[in-house]
Coordinates of C-alpha atoms in Angstrom, one line a residue:
Chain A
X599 CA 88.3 268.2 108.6
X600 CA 86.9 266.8 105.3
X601 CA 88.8 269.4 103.3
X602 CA 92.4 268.5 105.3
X603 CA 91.9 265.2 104.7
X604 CA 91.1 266.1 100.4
X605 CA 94.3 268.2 100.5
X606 CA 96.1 266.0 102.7
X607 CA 95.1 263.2 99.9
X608 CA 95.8 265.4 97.4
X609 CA 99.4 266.1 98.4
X610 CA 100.1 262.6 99.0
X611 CA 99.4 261.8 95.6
X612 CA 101.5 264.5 94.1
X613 CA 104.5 263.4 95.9
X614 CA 103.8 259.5 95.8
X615 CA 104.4 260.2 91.8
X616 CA 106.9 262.8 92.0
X617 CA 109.4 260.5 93.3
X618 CA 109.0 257.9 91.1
X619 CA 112.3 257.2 89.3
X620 CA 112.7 256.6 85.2
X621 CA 114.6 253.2 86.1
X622 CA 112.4 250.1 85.2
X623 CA 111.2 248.0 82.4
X624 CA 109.5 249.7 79.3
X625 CA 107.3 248.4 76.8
X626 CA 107.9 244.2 76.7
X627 CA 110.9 244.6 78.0
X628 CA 114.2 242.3 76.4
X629 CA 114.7 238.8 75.9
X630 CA 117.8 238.5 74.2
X631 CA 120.8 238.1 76.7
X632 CA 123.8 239.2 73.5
X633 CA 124.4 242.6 73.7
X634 CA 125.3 243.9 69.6
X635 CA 127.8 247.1 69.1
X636 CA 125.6 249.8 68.1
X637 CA 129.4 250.4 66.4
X638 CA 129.0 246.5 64.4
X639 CA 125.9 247.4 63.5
X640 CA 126.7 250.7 61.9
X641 CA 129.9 248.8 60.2
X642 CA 127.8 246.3 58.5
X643 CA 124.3 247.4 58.9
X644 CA 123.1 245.2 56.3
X645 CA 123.8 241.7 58.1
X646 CA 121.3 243.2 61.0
X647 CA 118.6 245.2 58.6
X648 CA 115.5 243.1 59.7
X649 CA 117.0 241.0 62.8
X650 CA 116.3 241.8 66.7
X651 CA 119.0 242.8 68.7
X652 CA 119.7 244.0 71.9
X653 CA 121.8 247.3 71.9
X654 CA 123.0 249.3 75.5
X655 CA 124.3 252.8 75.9
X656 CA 123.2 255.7 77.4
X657 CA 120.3 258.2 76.7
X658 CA 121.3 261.2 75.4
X659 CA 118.5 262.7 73.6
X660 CA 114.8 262.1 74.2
X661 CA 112.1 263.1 71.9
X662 CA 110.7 266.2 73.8
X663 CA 107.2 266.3 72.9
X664 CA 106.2 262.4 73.2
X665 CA 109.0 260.2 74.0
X666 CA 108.5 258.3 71.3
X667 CA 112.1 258.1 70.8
X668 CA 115.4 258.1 72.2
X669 CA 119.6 258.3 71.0
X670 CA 121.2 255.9 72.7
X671 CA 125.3 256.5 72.7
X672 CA 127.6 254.2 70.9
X673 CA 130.0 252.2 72.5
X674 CA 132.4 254.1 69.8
X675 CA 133.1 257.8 70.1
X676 CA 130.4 260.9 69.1
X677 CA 128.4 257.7 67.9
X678 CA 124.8 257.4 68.1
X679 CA 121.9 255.9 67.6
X680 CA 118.1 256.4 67.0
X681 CA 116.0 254.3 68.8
X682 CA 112.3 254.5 67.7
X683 CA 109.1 253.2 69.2
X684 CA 105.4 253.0 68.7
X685 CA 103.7 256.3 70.0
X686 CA 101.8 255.6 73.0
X687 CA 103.2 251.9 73.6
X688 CA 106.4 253.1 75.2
X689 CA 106.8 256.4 76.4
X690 CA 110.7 257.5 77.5
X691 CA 110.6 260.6 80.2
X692 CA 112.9 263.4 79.6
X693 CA 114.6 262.5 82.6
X694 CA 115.6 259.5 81.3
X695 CA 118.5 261.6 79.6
X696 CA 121.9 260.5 80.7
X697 CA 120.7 256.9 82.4
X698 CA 122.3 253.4 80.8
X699 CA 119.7 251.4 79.0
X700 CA 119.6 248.5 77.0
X701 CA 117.2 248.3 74.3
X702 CA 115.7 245.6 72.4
X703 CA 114.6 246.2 68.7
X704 CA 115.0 245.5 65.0
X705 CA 117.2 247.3 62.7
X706 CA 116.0 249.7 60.2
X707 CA 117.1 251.5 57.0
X708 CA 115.4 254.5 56.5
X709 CA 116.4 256.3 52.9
X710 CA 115.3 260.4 52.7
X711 CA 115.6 262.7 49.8
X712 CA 116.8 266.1 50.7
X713 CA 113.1 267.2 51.0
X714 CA 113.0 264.3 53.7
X715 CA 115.2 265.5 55.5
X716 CA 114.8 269.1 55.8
X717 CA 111.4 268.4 56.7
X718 CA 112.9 265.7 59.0
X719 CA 115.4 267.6 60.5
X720 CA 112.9 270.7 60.4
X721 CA 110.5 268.9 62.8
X722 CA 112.9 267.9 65.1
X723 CA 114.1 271.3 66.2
X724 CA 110.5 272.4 66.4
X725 CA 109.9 269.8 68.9
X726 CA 112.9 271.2 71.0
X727 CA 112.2 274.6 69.4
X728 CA 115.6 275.2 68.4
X729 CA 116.4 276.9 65.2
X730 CA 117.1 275.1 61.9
X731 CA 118.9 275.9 58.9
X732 CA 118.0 274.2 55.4
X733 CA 121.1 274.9 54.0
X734 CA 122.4 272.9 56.5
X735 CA 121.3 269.9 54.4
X736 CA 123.2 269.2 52.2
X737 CA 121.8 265.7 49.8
X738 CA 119.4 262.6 50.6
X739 CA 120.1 260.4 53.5
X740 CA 120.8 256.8 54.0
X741 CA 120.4 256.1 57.9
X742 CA 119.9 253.4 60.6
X743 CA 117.3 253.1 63.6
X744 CA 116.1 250.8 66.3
X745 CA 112.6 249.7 65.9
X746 CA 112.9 249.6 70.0
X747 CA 110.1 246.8 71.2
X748 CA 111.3 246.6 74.7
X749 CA 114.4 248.6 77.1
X750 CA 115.4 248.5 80.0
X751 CA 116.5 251.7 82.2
X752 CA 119.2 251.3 85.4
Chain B
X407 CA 65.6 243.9 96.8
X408 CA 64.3 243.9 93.4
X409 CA 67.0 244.2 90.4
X410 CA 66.1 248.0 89.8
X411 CA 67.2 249.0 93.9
X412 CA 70.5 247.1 92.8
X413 CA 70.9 248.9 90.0
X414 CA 70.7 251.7 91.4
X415 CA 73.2 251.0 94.2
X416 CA 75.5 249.4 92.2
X417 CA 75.5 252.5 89.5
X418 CA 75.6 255.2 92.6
X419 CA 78.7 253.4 94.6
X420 CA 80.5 252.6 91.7
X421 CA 80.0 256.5 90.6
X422 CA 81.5 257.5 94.1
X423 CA 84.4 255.0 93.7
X424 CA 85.3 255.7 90.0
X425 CA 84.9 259.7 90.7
X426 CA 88.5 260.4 91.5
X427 CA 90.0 258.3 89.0
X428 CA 87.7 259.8 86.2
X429 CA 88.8 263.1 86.9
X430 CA 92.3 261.9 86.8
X431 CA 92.1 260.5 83.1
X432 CA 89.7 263.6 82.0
X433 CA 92.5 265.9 83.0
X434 CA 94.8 263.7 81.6
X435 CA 93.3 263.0 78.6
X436 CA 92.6 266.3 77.3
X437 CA 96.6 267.7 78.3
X438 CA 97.7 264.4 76.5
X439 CA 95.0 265.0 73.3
X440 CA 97.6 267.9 72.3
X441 CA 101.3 266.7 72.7
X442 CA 101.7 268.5 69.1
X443 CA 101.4 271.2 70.9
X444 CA 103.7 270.8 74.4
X445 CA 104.6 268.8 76.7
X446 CA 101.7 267.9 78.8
X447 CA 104.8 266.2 81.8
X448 CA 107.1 268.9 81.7
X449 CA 107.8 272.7 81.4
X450 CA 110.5 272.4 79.0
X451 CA 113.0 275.9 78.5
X452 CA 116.4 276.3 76.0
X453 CA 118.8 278.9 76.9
X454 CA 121.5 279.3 75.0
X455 CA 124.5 281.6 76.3
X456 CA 128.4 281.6 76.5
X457 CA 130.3 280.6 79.4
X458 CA 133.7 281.8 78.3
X459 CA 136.2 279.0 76.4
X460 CA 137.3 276.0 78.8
X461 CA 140.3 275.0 76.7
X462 CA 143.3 274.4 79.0
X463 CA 141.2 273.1 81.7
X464 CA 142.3 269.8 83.0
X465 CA 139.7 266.9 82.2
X466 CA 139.2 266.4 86.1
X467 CA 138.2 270.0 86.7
X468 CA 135.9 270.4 83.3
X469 CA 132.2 269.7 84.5
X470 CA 132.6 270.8 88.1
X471 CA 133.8 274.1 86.0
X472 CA 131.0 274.4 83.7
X473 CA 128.5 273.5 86.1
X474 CA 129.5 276.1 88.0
X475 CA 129.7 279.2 85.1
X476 CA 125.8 278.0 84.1
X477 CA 124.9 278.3 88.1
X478 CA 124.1 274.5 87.7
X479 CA 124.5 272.5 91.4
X480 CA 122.0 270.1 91.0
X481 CA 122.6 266.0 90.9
X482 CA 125.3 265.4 88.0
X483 CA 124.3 262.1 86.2
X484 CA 126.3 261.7 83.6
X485 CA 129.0 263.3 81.0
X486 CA 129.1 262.6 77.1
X487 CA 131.2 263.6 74.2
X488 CA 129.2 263.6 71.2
X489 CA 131.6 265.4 69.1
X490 CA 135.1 266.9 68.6
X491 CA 135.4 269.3 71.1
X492 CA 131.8 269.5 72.6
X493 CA 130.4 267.9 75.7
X494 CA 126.6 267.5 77.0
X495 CA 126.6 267.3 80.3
X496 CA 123.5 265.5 82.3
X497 CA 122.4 267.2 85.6
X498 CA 118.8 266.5 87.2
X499 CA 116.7 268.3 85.7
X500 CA 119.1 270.0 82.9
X501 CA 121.0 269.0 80.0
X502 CA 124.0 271.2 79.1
X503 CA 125.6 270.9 75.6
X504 CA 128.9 272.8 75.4
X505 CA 131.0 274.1 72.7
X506 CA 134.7 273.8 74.7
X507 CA 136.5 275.9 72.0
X508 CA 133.8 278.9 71.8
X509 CA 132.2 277.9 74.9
X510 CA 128.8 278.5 73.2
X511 CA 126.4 276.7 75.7
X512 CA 122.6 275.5 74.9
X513 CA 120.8 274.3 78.3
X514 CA 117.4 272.3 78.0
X515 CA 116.0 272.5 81.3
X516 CA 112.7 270.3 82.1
X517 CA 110.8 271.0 85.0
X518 CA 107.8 268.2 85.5
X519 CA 104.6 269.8 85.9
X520 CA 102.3 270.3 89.5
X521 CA 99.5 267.8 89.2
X522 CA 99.5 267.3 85.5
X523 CA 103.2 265.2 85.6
X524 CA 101.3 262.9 88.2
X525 CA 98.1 262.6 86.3
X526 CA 99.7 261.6 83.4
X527 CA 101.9 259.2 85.2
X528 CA 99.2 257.0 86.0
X529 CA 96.9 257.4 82.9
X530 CA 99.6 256.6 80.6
X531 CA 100.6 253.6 82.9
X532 CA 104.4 254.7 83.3
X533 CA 103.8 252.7 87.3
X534 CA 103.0 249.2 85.4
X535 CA 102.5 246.7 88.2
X536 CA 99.8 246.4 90.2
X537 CA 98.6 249.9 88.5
X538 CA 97.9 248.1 85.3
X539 CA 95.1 245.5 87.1
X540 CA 93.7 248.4 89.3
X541 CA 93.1 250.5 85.8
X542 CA 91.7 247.3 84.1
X543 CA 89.6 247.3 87.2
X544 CA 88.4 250.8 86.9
X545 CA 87.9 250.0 82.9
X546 CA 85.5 247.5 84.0
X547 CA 83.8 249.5 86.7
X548 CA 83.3 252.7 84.1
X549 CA 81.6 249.7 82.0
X550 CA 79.5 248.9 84.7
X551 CA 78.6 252.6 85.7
X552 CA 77.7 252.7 81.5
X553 CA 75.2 249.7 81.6
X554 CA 73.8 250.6 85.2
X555 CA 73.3 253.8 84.2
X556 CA 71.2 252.9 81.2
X557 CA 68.5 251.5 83.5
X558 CA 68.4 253.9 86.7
X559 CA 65.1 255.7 85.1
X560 CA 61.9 254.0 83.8
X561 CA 59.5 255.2 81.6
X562 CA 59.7 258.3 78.8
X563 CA 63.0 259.2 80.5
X564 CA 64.0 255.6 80.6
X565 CA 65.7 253.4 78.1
X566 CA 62.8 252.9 76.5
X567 CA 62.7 256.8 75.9
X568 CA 64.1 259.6 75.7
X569 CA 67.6 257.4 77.3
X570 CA 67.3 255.5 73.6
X571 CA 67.6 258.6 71.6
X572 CA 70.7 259.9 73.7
X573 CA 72.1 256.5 73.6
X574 CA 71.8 256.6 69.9
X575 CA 73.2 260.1 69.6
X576 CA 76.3 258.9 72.1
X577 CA 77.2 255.9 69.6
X578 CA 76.5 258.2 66.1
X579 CA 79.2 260.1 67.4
X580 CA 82.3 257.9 67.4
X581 CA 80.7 256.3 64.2
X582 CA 80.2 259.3 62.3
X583 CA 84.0 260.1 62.9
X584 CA 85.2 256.3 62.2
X585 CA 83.5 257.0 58.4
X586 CA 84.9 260.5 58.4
X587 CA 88.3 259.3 58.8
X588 CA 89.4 255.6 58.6

């Protein structure tokens, strides 16, 4: 009797969390009510570098080994962007790829020498384990994240 | 009841209550210690194959047609185009990025994983809500189980004892590694 009532417990619980969607508020959330083009942002990046602003699109890629950082889709074609957050204080689940979100952060520039990058780039495709080509890169790299504080997934 | 009986009762309830959810974060804690390593939440697998070129197909009939040459009928969720000619489609439980020309495909399945998917759930706090007051709750119970526990024995075994030297030993520990590496 005492053992059903463990693995009846036990089952309970497994299934309680396995249904638990990805939708919901992540880290603090957003505050800011003005959506920004991911695309403005990328067409002046220096008038957000350093401001907080509220970006939506959908997930597309999520770091595989932490979640510790998302792309979120442009609003303009085969345009992305990186949204990255503090290990630990916001953690996106894989199967958060292909949901809308809005995020809430504050633009970065991030410059890379080549070195940067390959090792960059290298990393990433360990983390998916997918293979990686050096040659591939081809010169340093200028790009632009989300320092994400807060998102929101529907 | 003198103070030492309460003690005692307090430190042996409050090791029955916080049992379950001790386990919970020790499991937990150890799979989530080496995320370098994998992916304590999900079984995570690549394949990468060739479905055959999908040019000429009209734009209705494109993901119900690659869903179906990768053997994929699960929930779709979503479609993007994140270059020229390629398309990553979004299924429950799969991602499918395909090359439309060459109709090189890469799938990245993820599978959560029995038990440890739930564990981690609730020690990383992905429930929020109530959870969050319940685990503060817990924190302060395992704090009380720490400080009742220092005073369940008297004598040479007690705090006053042998419990001192262990105590000391239990606090060198974190100490030692705070001057090792901060």
């Amino acid at each position: 009797m005492k053992l059903r009532l463990v693995l009846f417990l036990l089952i309970l619980f497994c299934s309680a969390a396995a249904h638990a969607g990805v939708e919901g508020v992540y880290g603090k959330g957003i505050t800011l009510t003005e959506v920004t083009p991911v695309s403005a942002i990328y067409d002046a990046p220096q008038d957000y570098v350093g401001k907080k602003v509220l970006i939506e699109g959908m997930i597309i890629e999520v770091c595989a080994a932490r979640g510790c950082w998302v792309y979120l889709s442009s609003d303009r074609p085969f345009e992305k962007i990186r949204v990255k957050v503090t290990d630990g204080e916001i953690v996106f689940p894989i199967a958060a790829q292909g949901h809308l979100a809005k995020v809430e952060g504050v633009v970065q520039e991030i410059r890379r020498s080549r070195e940067q990058v390959i090792a960059w780039r290298k990393h990433l495709a360990e983390e998916k384990g997918a293979p990686f080509d050096p040659a591939t890169v081809t010169g340093p790299e200028v790009t632009y994240r989300l320092r994400g504080l807060g998102a929101v997934i529907d | 009841m003198n103070w030492r009986h309460l003690n005692r009762t307090i430190h042996r309830d409050l090791g029955y209550l916080c049992c379950g959810l001790t386990l919970i974060y020790v499991i937990s804690g150890v799979a989530v210690n080496h995320v370098d390593r994998w992916n304590p939440s999900y079984r995570l697998t690549r394949i990468e194959s060739n479905i055959g070129s999908l040019t000429g197909i009209t734009q209705e009939k494109l993901v119900p047609e690659i869903m179906q040459r990768v053997g994929e009928n699960r929930q779709l969720k979503n479609v993007f185009s994140s270059a020229p000619g390629e398309m990553t489609v979004f299924v429950e439980g799969n991602t499918i990025v395909v090359n439309l020309l060459s109709g090189n495909t890469v799938q990245e399945r993820y599978l959560p994983r029995s038990f440890l998917y739930e564990v981690n759930f609730l020690h990383l706090n992905h429930p929020k809500k109530l959870w969050t007051w319940f685990a503060d709750l817990y924190a302060i119970g395992l704090g009380l189980l720490a400080i009742t526990g220092l005073f369940v024995l008297q004598g040479r075994q007690g705090i006053k004892g042998r419990g001192a030297v262990l105590v000391a030993v239990g606090l060198s520990v974190p100490l030692f590694f705070l001057w090792l590496y901060l």
